[in-house]
């Protein structure tokens, strides 16, 4: 099972960046639209918590559970070093890694938006999303360091938080458009 998961991740990672971005955004929008359209109000919180837990598990599966424990770890604490390396050598791998880190956390941010959908101001929600993503990301990086199963980079934390915020913004956009257009259409 783990081998199949690793092979799937390798296949996904090899896709063109623009396709990964589009697939992630469309998937998030589709799940949110299904959630808005078909969940009864009383079930929305429960379903959004399930979405949040699934996105958290997926992050842990990709960043820790799919790795070979004890295979080694590198430490890079210089913020934006991956961008510096990208622009110096124009190595697409740095760009791909940064974008993949953002994409990985977009469902996390979108699901957090869904959990707090009617209970927080948007500004408060962005703060909750940023802090939660930072805590999860730091936990992942520490886990990779202690388990010796990946690069530990401040850039990962920056891009993970940015991805979660983008996910929350996308969720807000989808929910606002739904309320404005679809709900009004349904009332006719």
N, CA and C of each residue as an Amber inpcrd file, in Angstrom:
protein
   564
   0.8220000  -1.2000000   0.0000000   0.0000000   0.0000000   0.0000000
   0.8650000   1.2620000   0.0000000   1.9110000   1.2660000   0.8400000
   2.7970000   2.4270000   0.9140000   3.5550000   2.5950000  -0.4030000
   3.9340000   1.4930000  -1.0240000   4.6550000   1.5690000  -2.3000000
   3.7660000   2.2020000  -3.3690000   2.5010000   1.8080000  -3.4070000
   1.5580000   2.3900000  -4.3800000   1.3980000   3.8810000  -4.1120000
   1.2890000   4.2520000  -2.8340000   1.1550000   5.6700000  -2.4680000
   2.3840000   6.4580000  -2.9210000   3.5770000   5.9080000  -2.6770000
   4.8110000   6.5870000  -3.0970000   4.8610000   6.7530000  -4.6150000
   4.4940000   5.6990000  -5.3390000   4.5020000   5.7690000  -6.8030000
   3.4980000   6.8040000  -7.3070000   2.3360000   6.8750000  -6.6650000
   1.3300000   7.8670000  -7.0400000   1.8590000   9.2790000  -6.8000000
   2.5230000   9.4900000  -5.6700000   3.1030000  10.8020000  -5.3780000
   4.1540000  11.1870000  -6.4100000   4.9810000  10.2380000  -6.8050000
   6.0110000  10.5060000  -7.8130000   5.3580000  10.8910000  -9.1430000
   4.2940000  10.1820000  -9.5050000   3.5720000  10.4850000 -10.7460000
   2.9480000  11.8770000 -10.6830000   2.3100000  12.1960000  -9.5710000
   1.6770000  13.5130000  -9.4070000   2.7380000  14.6080000  -9.4400000
   3.8350000  14.3810000  -8.7420000   4.9000000  15.3830000  -8.6710000
   5.4950000  15.6770000 -10.0490000   5.4650000  14.6910000 -10.9310000
   6.0520000  14.8490000 -12.2700000   5.1280000  15.5890000 -13.2490000
   3.8720000  15.7920000 -12.8780000   2.9490000  16.4990000 -13.7680000
   3.4030000  17.9490000 -13.9650000   3.0020000  18.5600000 -15.0720000
   3.3280000  19.9850000 -15.2680000   2.7650000  20.8350000 -14.1210000
   3.5180000  21.8390000 -13.7030000   3.1410000  22.6680000 -12.5600000
   1.7640000  23.2950000 -12.7470000   1.5010000  23.8340000 -13.9170000
   0.2230000  24.5080000 -14.1510000  -0.9320000  23.5200000 -14.0080000
  -0.7280000  22.2850000 -14.4370000  -1.7640000  21.2630000 -14.2920000
  -2.0030000  20.9450000 -12.8180000  -0.9310000  20.8450000 -12.0330000
  -1.0710000  20.6080000 -10.5930000  -1.8590000  21.7340000  -9.9190000
  -1.5500000  22.9700000 -10.2860000  -2.2500000  24.1190000  -9.7110000
  -3.7350000  24.0600000 -10.0660000  -4.0270000  23.8250000 -11.3410000
  -5.4240000  23.7660000 -11.7850000  -6.1800000  22.6070000 -11.1450000
  -5.5780000  21.4420000 -11.0900000  -6.2290000  20.2880000 -10.4680000
  -6.5300000  20.5310000  -8.9970000  -5.5880000  21.1370000  -8.3010000
  -5.7940000  21.4150000  -6.8800000  -6.9230000  22.4200000  -6.6890000
  -6.8910000  23.5170000  -7.4330000  -7.9190000  24.5500000  -7.2890000
  -9.3010000  24.0280000  -7.6630000  -9.4030000  23.2940000  -8.7590000
 -10.6940000  22.7590000  -9.1970000 -11.2130000  21.7140000  -8.2000000
 -10.3230000  20.8820000  -7.6790000 -10.7370000  19.8790000  -6.6900000
 -11.2750000  20.5280000  -5.4280000 -10.5790000  21.5430000  -4.9400000
 -11.0370000  22.2460000  -3.7470000 -12.3890000  22.9070000  -4.0070000
 -12.5060000  23.5810000  -5.1350000 -13.7660000  24.2480000  -5.4670000
 -14.9020000  23.2340000  -5.5830000 -14.6530000  22.0930000  -6.2160000
 -15.6930000  21.0720000  -6.3810000 -16.1510000  20.5150000  -5.0360000
 -15.2060000  20.2030000  -4.1660000 -15.5660000  19.6790000  -2.8420000
 -16.3640000  20.7140000  -2.0590000 -15.9370000  21.9700000  -2.1080000
 -16.6660000  23.0180000  -1.3900000 -18.0690000  23.2170000  -1.9530000
 -18.2040000  23.1730000  -3.2620000 -19.5350000  23.3260000  -3.8600000
 -20.4510000  22.1680000  -3.4770000 -19.9190000  20.9610000  -3.4700000
 -20.7140000  19.8180000  -3.0140000 -21.1100000  19.9890000  -1.5520000
 -20.1740000  20.4420000  -0.7390000 -20.4210000  20.6810000   0.6810000
 -21.5080000  21.7390000   0.8660000 -21.4150000  22.8310000   0.1320000
 -22.4040000  23.9070000   0.2390000 -23.7820000  23.4580000  -0.2570000
 -23.7890000  22.7130000  -1.3490000 -25.0480000  22.3690000  -2.0060000
 -25.7920000  21.2440000  -1.3190000 -25.0710000  20.2210000  -0.8690000
 -25.7600000  19.0090000  -0.4310000 -25.7160000  18.7260000   1.0700000
 -24.8970000  19.4180000   1.8210000 -24.8770000  19.2050000   3.2670000
 -25.9730000  20.0330000   3.9250000 -26.7270000  19.3780000   4.7840000
 -27.6970000  20.1310000   5.5720000 -26.9230000  21.0260000   6.5320000
 -27.5060000  22.1380000   6.9080000 -26.8200000  23.1020000   7.7880000
 -26.2900000  22.4340000   9.0430000 -27.0960000  21.5660000   9.6350000
 -26.6600000  20.9460000  10.9000000 -25.4980000  19.9710000  10.7020000
 -25.2830000  19.4960000   9.4740000 -24.1940000  18.5540000   9.2000000
 -22.9250000  19.2310000   8.7010000 -22.9980000  20.5080000   8.3590000
 -21.8520000  21.1910000   7.7390000 -20.6160000  21.1880000   8.6390000
 -20.7970000  21.4300000   9.9230000 -19.6370000  21.4620000  10.8190000
 -18.9840000  20.0880000  10.8800000 -19.7860000  19.0340000  11.0430000
 -19.2400000  17.6780000  11.1200000 -18.4730000  17.3310000   9.8420000
 -19.0660000  17.5940000   8.6900000 -18.4290000  17.2660000   7.4140000
 -17.1640000  18.0960000   7.2170000 -17.1880000  19.3680000   7.6070000
 -15.9950000  20.2050000   7.4390000 -14.8700000  19.7600000   8.3740000
 -15.1990000  19.2590000   9.5550000 -14.1620000  18.7240000  10.4540000
 -13.5490000  17.4660000   9.8360000 -14.3680000  16.6390000   9.2110000
 -13.8450000  15.4490000   8.5180000 -12.9020000  15.8800000   7.3910000
 -13.2970000  16.9080000   6.6150000 -12.4270000  17.4160000   5.5450000
 -11.1010000  17.9090000   6.1280000 -11.1690000  18.6060000   7.2620000
  -9.9700000  19.1220000   7.9250000  -9.0600000  17.9620000   8.3600000
  -9.6390000  16.9410000   8.9760000  -8.8460000  15.7980000   9.4330000
  -8.2270000  15.0430000   8.2540000  -8.9750000  14.8890000   7.1750000
  -8.4340000  14.2230000   5.9820000  -7.2800000  15.0180000   5.3680000
  -7.4260000  16.3420000   5.3110000  -6.3470000  17.1470000   4.7390000
  -5.1010000  17.0890000   5.6320000  -5.3060000  17.0670000   6.9350000
  -4.1710000  16.9590000   7.8660000  -3.4880000  15.6010000   7.7140000
  -4.2820000  14.5400000   7.6360000  -3.7110000  13.2090000   7.4550000
  -2.9410000  13.1160000   6.1360000  -3.4960000  13.7000000   5.0680000
  -2.8200000  13.6650000   3.7710000  -1.4630000  14.3710000   3.8560000
  -1.4140000  15.5080000   4.5420000  -0.1430000  16.2250000   4.7170000
   0.8630000  15.3340000   5.4340000   0.4290000  14.6920000   6.5170000
   1.3330000  13.8120000   7.2730000   1.7430000  12.5970000   6.4310000
   0.8300000  12.0850000   5.6350000   1.1470000  10.9380000   4.7880000
   2.2080000  11.2980000   3.7520000   2.0670000  12.4780000   3.1520000
   3.0170000  12.8990000   2.1140000   4.3680000  13.2620000   2.7090000
   4.3690000  13.9560000   3.8330000   5.6110000  14.5250000   4.3610000
   6.3780000  13.6150000   5.3200000   5.7010000  12.6660000   5.9400000
   6.3980000  11.8110000   6.9080000   6.1570000  10.3290000   6.6410000
   4.8960000   9.9240000   6.5430000   4.5860000   8.4990000   6.4590000
   5.0800000   7.8380000   5.1790000   5.2120000   8.6140000   4.1050000
   5.6760000   8.0380000   2.8330000   7.1990000   8.0500000   2.7100000
   7.8760000   8.5670000   3.7050000   9.3430000   8.6950000   3.6480000
  10.0200000   7.5020000   4.3030000  11.2630000   7.2790000   3.9160000
  12.0720000   6.2290000   4.5310000  12.7030000   6.7910000   5.7940000
  12.2690000   6.3030000   6.9290000  12.7670000   6.7910000   8.2080000
  14.2320000   6.3930000   8.3540000  15.0430000   7.3580000   8.7990000
  16.4640000   7.1230000   8.9800000  17.2850000   7.3040000   7.7240000
  16.6650000   7.7960000   6.6560000  17.3910000   7.9490000   5.3940000
  18.2340000   9.2230000   5.3500000  18.1190000  10.0420000   6.3770000
  18.9320000  11.2500000   6.4420000  18.0920000  12.5090000   6.3870000
  18.6830000  13.5860000   6.8550000  17.9710000  14.8490000   6.8910000
  18.9630000  15.9890000   6.7190000  18.5420000  17.0120000   5.9790000
  19.3530000  18.2130000   5.8100000  18.6170000  19.3730000   6.4460000
  19.3820000  20.3550000   6.8860000  18.8050000  21.5030000   7.5750000
  19.1470000  22.7740000   6.8090000  18.1220000  23.5730000   6.4880000
  18.3240000  24.8530000   5.8200000  17.4240000  25.8830000   6.4880000
  18.0280000  26.7600000   7.2690000  17.2540000  27.7350000   8.0320000
  17.2700000  29.1320000   7.4160000  17.8220000  29.2650000   6.2210000
  17.8870000  30.5650000   5.5550000  16.5700000  30.7840000   4.8030000
  15.7660000  31.7730000   5.2310000  14.4970000  32.0170000   4.5390000
  14.7190000  32.3780000   3.0660000  13.8720000  31.8610000   2.2230000
  13.8510000  32.1180000   0.7810000  15.0970000  31.6080000   0.0520000
  15.8350000  30.6970000   0.6700000  17.0320000  30.1650000   0.0080000
  16.6690000  29.4070000  -1.2680000  15.5160000  28.7750000  -1.2750000
  15.1140000  28.0440000  -2.4830000  14.8570000  29.0150000  -3.6450000
  14.3150000  30.1730000  -3.3570000  14.0920000  31.1620000  -4.4120000
  15.4160000  31.7410000  -4.8950000  16.3210000  31.9730000  -3.9550000
  17.6490000  32.4650000  -4.3250000  18.3250000  31.4500000  -5.2500000
  18.2640000  30.1710000  -4.8630000  18.8510000  29.1140000  -5.6900000
  18.1480000  29.0070000  -7.0410000  16.8330000  29.1700000  -7.0550000
  16.0840000  29.1050000  -8.3090000  16.5320000  30.2040000  -9.2670000
  16.6370000  31.4290000  -8.7590000  17.0010000  32.5350000  -9.6380000
  18.4790000  32.5190000 -10.0210000  19.3180000  31.9570000  -9.1640000
  20.7340000  31.8350000  -9.5160000  20.9470000  30.8030000 -10.6110000
  20.3360000  29.6480000 -10.4530000  20.5860000  28.5680000 -11.3930000
  19.4340000  28.2480000 -12.3060000  18.3070000  28.9350000 -12.1080000
  17.1040000  28.7100000 -12.8960000  16.7410000  27.2220000 -12.9170000
  16.9350000  26.5510000 -11.7770000  16.6070000  25.1520000 -11.6160000
  15.1240000  25.0320000 -11.2790000  14.3640000  24.4320000 -12.1820000
  12.9190000  24.3390000 -12.0060000  12.5270000  23.5200000 -10.7730000
  13.4120000  22.6600000 -10.3020000  13.1030000  21.8230000  -9.1470000
  12.8070000  22.6580000  -7.9000000  13.5390000  23.7590000  -7.7170000
  13.2680000  24.6350000  -6.5680000  11.8730000  25.2370000  -6.6750000
  11.5140000  25.6870000  -7.8590000  10.1850000  26.2500000  -8.0880000
   9.1110000  25.1900000  -7.8710000   9.3150000  24.0180000  -8.4230000
   8.3480000  22.9160000  -8.2870000   8.1430000  22.5610000  -6.8110000
   9.2020000  22.4690000  -6.0510000   9.1040000  22.1360000  -4.6340000
   8.3190000  23.2000000  -3.8720000   8.5950000  24.4630000  -4.1500000
   7.8760000  25.5460000  -3.4750000   6.3860000  25.5090000  -3.7940000
   6.0670000  25.3280000  -5.0590000   4.6570000  25.2900000  -5.4710000
   3.9750000  24.0470000  -4.8930000   4.6650000  22.9310000  -4.9080000
   4.0890000  21.7010000  -4.3500000   3.8040000  21.8710000  -2.8610000
   4.7000000  22.5330000  -2.1330000   4.4660000  22.7940000  -0.7090000
   3.2190000  23.6480000  -0.5030000   3.0150000  24.6380000  -1.3600000
   1.8100000  25.4690000  -1.2470000   0.5630000  24.6490000  -1.5700000
   0.6310000  23.8650000  -2.6470000  -0.5210000  23.0570000  -3.0520000
  -0.9020000  22.0430000  -1.9780000   0.0860000  21.4920000  -1.3210000
  -0.1490000  20.4970000  -0.2770000  -1.0050000  21.0570000   0.8570000
  -0.8200000  22.3340000   1.1800000  -1.5340000  22.9430000   2.3090000
  -2.7990000  23.6940000   1.8980000  -3.0710000  23.8260000   0.6060000
  -4.2960000  24.5300000   0.1890000  -5.5680000  23.8500000   0.6940000
  -5.7020000  22.5220000   0.6070000  -6.9130000  21.8970000   1.1600000
  -7.0390000  22.0980000   2.6760000  -5.9140000  22.1490000   3.3670000
  -5.9110000  22.4040000   4.8040000  -6.5380000  23.7750000   5.0880000
  -6.1010000  24.7980000   4.3680000  -6.6520000  26.1450000   4.5530000
  -8.1160000  26.2240000   4.1730000  -8.4830000  25.5530000   3.0740000
  -9.8870000  25.5560000   2.6390000 -10.7700000  24.8480000   3.6590000
 -10.2890000  23.7450000   4.2040000 -11.1020000  23.0180000   5.1860000
 -11.2070000  23.7940000   6.4940000 -10.1550000  24.5100000   6.8660000
 -10.2510000  25.3690000   8.0540000 -11.2830000  26.4690000   7.8440000
 -11.3250000  27.0080000   6.6400000 -12.3440000  28.0130000   6.3230000
 -13.7350000  27.3940000   6.4900000 -13.8890000  26.1680000   5.9960000
 -15.1910000  25.5020000   6.1040000 -15.5710000  25.2490000   7.5610000
 -14.6000000  24.8500000   8.3850000 -14.8870000  24.6050000   9.8070000
 -15.3600000  25.8850000  10.4850000 -14.7310000  26.9950000  10.1790000
 -15.0420000  28.2700000  10.8310000 -15.9810000  29.1380000   9.9920000
 -16.5950000  28.5660000   8.9890000 -17.3840000  29.2290000   7.9560000
 -18.3120000  30.3360000   8.4870000 -19.0740000  30.0670000   9.5040000
 -20.0440000  31.0630000   9.9890000 -19.6920000  31.6200000  11.3590000
 -18.5470000  31.2410000  11.9000000 -18.2580000  31.6090000  13.2800000
 -17.1470000  32.6280000  13.4850000 -16.5170000  33.0760000  12.4410000
 -15.3860000  33.9950000  12.6160000 -15.4200000  35.0810000  11.5540000
 -14.8250000  36.2110000  11.9060000 -14.6020000  37.2170000  10.8730000
 -13.5370000  36.6660000   9.9370000 -13.5070000  37.1590000   8.7200000
 -12.5310000  36.6300000   7.7660000 -11.1070000  36.9500000   8.2080000
 -10.9100000  38.1210000   8.7890000  -9.5810000  38.4860000   9.2820000
  -9.1440000  37.5190000  10.3930000 -10.0600000  37.2090000  11.2930000
  -9.7630000  36.2490000  12.3550000  -9.5000000  34.8610000  11.7980000
 -10.2590000  34.5210000  10.7730000 -10.0890000  33.2310000  10.1370000
  -8.7170000  33.1020000   9.4780000  -8.2600000  34.1610000   8.8290000
  -6.9220000  34.1280000   8.2280000  -5.8440000  33.9670000   9.2930000
  -6.0580000  34.5900000  10.4360000  -5.0950000  34.4430000  11.5370000
  -5.0870000  33.0040000  12.0520000  -6.2800000  32.4390000  12.2540000
  -6.3840000  31.0440000  12.7040000  -5.7310000  30.1120000  11.6860000
  -5.9880000  30.3530000  10.4100000  -5.4230000  29.5250000   9.3390000
  -3.9030000  29.6150000   9.3360000  -3.3750000  30.8340000   9.4210000
  -1.9190000  31.0350000   9.4000000  -1.2380000  30.3510000  10.5790000
  -1.7760000  30.5510000  11.7640000  -1.1630000  29.9670000  12.9650000
  -1.2700000  28.4410000  12.9370000  -2.4430000  27.9260000  12.5480000
  -2.6190000  26.4660000  12.4810000  -1.6800000  25.8450000  11.4500000
  -1.5750000  26.4710000  10.2870000  -0.6770000  25.9500000   9.2550000
   0.7750000  26.0130000   9.7120000   1.1350000  27.0910000  10.3940000
   2.5040000  27.2070000  10.8810000   2.7950000  26.1190000  11.9210000
   1.8650000  25.8830000  12.8390000   2.0720000  24.8530000  13.8600000
   2.1840000  23.4610000  13.2320000   1.3120000  23.1670000  12.2770000
   1.3840000  21.8630000  11.6050000   2.6850000  21.7460000  10.8120000
   3.0500000  22.7960000  10.1160000   4.2560000  22.7730000   9.3020000
   5.5120000  22.6200000  10.1550000   5.5870000  23.3520000  11.2440000
   6.7310000  23.2220000  12.1540000   6.7760000  21.8050000  12.7280000
   5.6090000  21.2550000  13.0590000   5.5570000  19.8800000  13.5720000
   6.0760000  18.8880000  12.5320000   5.6890000  19.0850000  11.2880000
   6.1650000  18.2150000  10.2030000   7.6820000  18.3380000  10.0610000
   8.1790000  19.5660000  10.0470000   9.6240000  19.7700000   9.8900000
  10.4000000  19.1530000  11.0560000   9.8950000  19.3140000  12.2740000
  10.5440000  18.6940000  13.4330000  10.4800000  17.1720000  13.3460000
   9.3300000  16.6610000  12.8900000   9.1980000  15.2160000  12.7050000
  10.1930000  14.6930000  11.6850000  10.3590000  15.4210000  10.5790000
  11.3360000  15.0110000   9.5690000  12.7580000  15.0560000  10.1250000
  13.0230000  16.0360000  10.9530000  14.3640000  16.1580000  11.5360000
  14.6440000  14.9980000  12.4950000  13.7090000  14.7620000  13.4210000
  13.9280000  13.7130000  14.4200000  13.8840000  12.3100000  13.8180000
  13.0620000  12.1190000  12.8080000  12.9650000  10.8080000  12.1610000
  13.9810000  10.6400000  11.0360000  14.7230000  11.7350000  10.7440000
  15.7360000  11.7070000   9.6870000  15.1240000  11.2310000   8.3610000
  14.0790000  11.9430000   7.9250000  13.3940000  11.4990000   6.7030000
  13.0070000  12.6550000   5.7750000  13.8360000  13.6850000   5.7130000
  13.5310000  14.7510000   4.7750000  14.3060000  16.0140000   5.0670000
  14.2560000  16.9370000   4.1220000  14.9080000  18.2290000   4.3110000
  14.0720000  19.0980000   5.2360000  14.7260000  19.7370000   6.1550000
  14.0710000  20.6490000   7.0850000  14.4320000  22.0610000   6.6430000
  13.4180000  22.7900000   6.1440000  13.6780000  24.1060000   5.5790000
  12.6650000  25.1230000   6.0930000  13.1570000  26.3120000   6.3750000
  12.2270000  27.3910000   6.7230000  11.3590000  27.7390000   5.5180000
  11.8810000  27.5560000   4.3180000  11.0820000  27.8140000   3.1150000
   9.8350000  26.9380000   3.0740000   9.9610000  25.6880000   3.5360000
   8.7870000  24.8100000   3.5720000   7.6930000  25.4100000   4.4490000
   8.0740000  25.9100000   5.5990000   7.0950000  26.5020000   6.5210000
   6.4460000  27.7230000   5.8730000   7.2520000  28.5730000   5.2580000
   6.7240000  29.7800000   4.5980000   5.7330000  29.3950000   3.5040000
   6.1030000  28.4440000   2.6620000   5.2340000  28.0540000   1.5490000
   4.0070000  27.2870000   2.0190000   4.1440000  26.5060000   3.0740000
   2.9860000  25.7930000   3.6190000   1.9480000  26.7740000   4.1570000
   2.4010000  27.7710000   4.9110000   1.4800000  28.7780000   5.4480000
   0.8400000  29.5560000   4.3010000   1.6410000  29.9290000   3.3280000
   1.1070000  30.6450000   2.1700000   0.0540000  29.7980000   1.4400000
   0.3170000  28.5190000   1.2880000  -0.6450000  27.6200000   0.6470000
  -1.9500000  27.5240000   1.4260000  -1.8590000  27.4480000   2.7500000
  -3.0710000  27.3790000   3.5760000  -3.8920000  28.6610000   3.4440000
  -3.2130000  29.8000000   3.4290000  -3.9180000  31.0880000   3.2780000
  -4.5700000  31.1620000   1.8890000  -3.8640000  30.7190000   0.8570000
  -4.4430000  30.7000000  -0.4890000  -5.6650000  29.7760000  -0.5220000
  -5.5670000  28.6400000   0.1550000  -6.7010000  27.7190000   0.2380000
  -7.9030000  28.3600000   0.9140000  -7.6630000  29.1030000   1.9970000
  -8.7590000  29.8000000   2.6900000  -9.3500000  30.8910000   1.8000000
  -8.4990000  31.6060000   1.0740000  -8.9950000  32.6400000   0.1520000
  -9.8280000  32.0200000  -0.9710000  -9.3700000  30.8850000  -1.4940000
 -10.1250000  30.1890000  -2.5260000 -11.4760000  29.7250000  -1.9750000
 -11.4720000  29.2030000  -0.7600000 -12.7240000  28.7560000  -0.1350000
 -13.6810000  29.9260000   0.0620000 -13.1600000  31.0590000   0.4900000
 -14.0080000  32.2440000   0.6600000 -14.6030000  32.6740000  -0.6790000
 -13.7840000  32.6780000  -1.7190000 -14.2600000  33.0560000  -3.0440000
 -15.3790000  32.1240000  -3.5120000 -15.1710000  30.8150000  -3.3700000
 -16.1690000  29.8290000  -3.7960000 -17.4570000  30.0070000  -2.9950000
 -17.3330000  30.1620000  -1.6780000 -18.5200000  30.3110000  -0.8310000
 -19.2570000  31.6120000  -1.1280000 -18.5250000  32.6920000  -1.3410000
 -19.1620000  33.9760000  -1.6650000 -19.8840000  33.9040000  -3.0150000
 -19.2370000  33.3050000  -4.0090000 -19.8740000  33.1630000  -5.3230000
 -21.1100000  32.2750000  -5.2390000 -21.0280000  31.2260000  -4.4500000
 -22.1770000  30.3390000  -4.2690000 -23.3430000  31.1010000  -3.6490000
 -23.0520000  31.8010000  -2.5700000 -24.1190000  32.5650000  -1.8940000
 -24.7240000  33.6110000  -2.8180000 -23.8910000  34.2460000  -3.6070000
 -24.3580000  35.3380000  -4.4550000 -25.1480000  34.8450000  -5.6660000
 -24.6690000  33.7810000  -6.3050000 -25.2630000  33.3710000  -7.5790000
 -26.1340000  32.1200000  -7.4710000 -25.6020000  31.0510000  -6.9500000
 -26.3200000  29.7820000  -6.9670000 -27.5090000  29.8090000  -6.0190000
 -27.3240000  30.2900000  -4.8230000 -28.4080000  30.3120000  -3.8580000
 -29.5580000  31.1810000  -4.3720000 -29.2170000  32.3110000  -4.9810000
 -30.2420000  33.1930000  -5.5270000 -30.9830000  32.4810000  -6.6580000
 -30.2610000  31.7290000  -7.4770000 -30.8820000  30.9840000  -8.5630000
 -31.8120000  29.9070000  -8.0250000 -31.3970000  29.2290000  -6.9460000
 -32.2190000  28.1750000  -6.3340000 -33.5190000  28.7250000  -5.7510000
 -33.5080000  29.9690000  -5.3050000 -34.6860000  30.5500000  -4.6790000
 -35.7650000  30.9180000  -5.6830000 -35.4460000  30.9140000  -6.9560000
 -36.4450000  31.2940000  -7.9850000 -37.4680000  30.2420000  -8.1840000
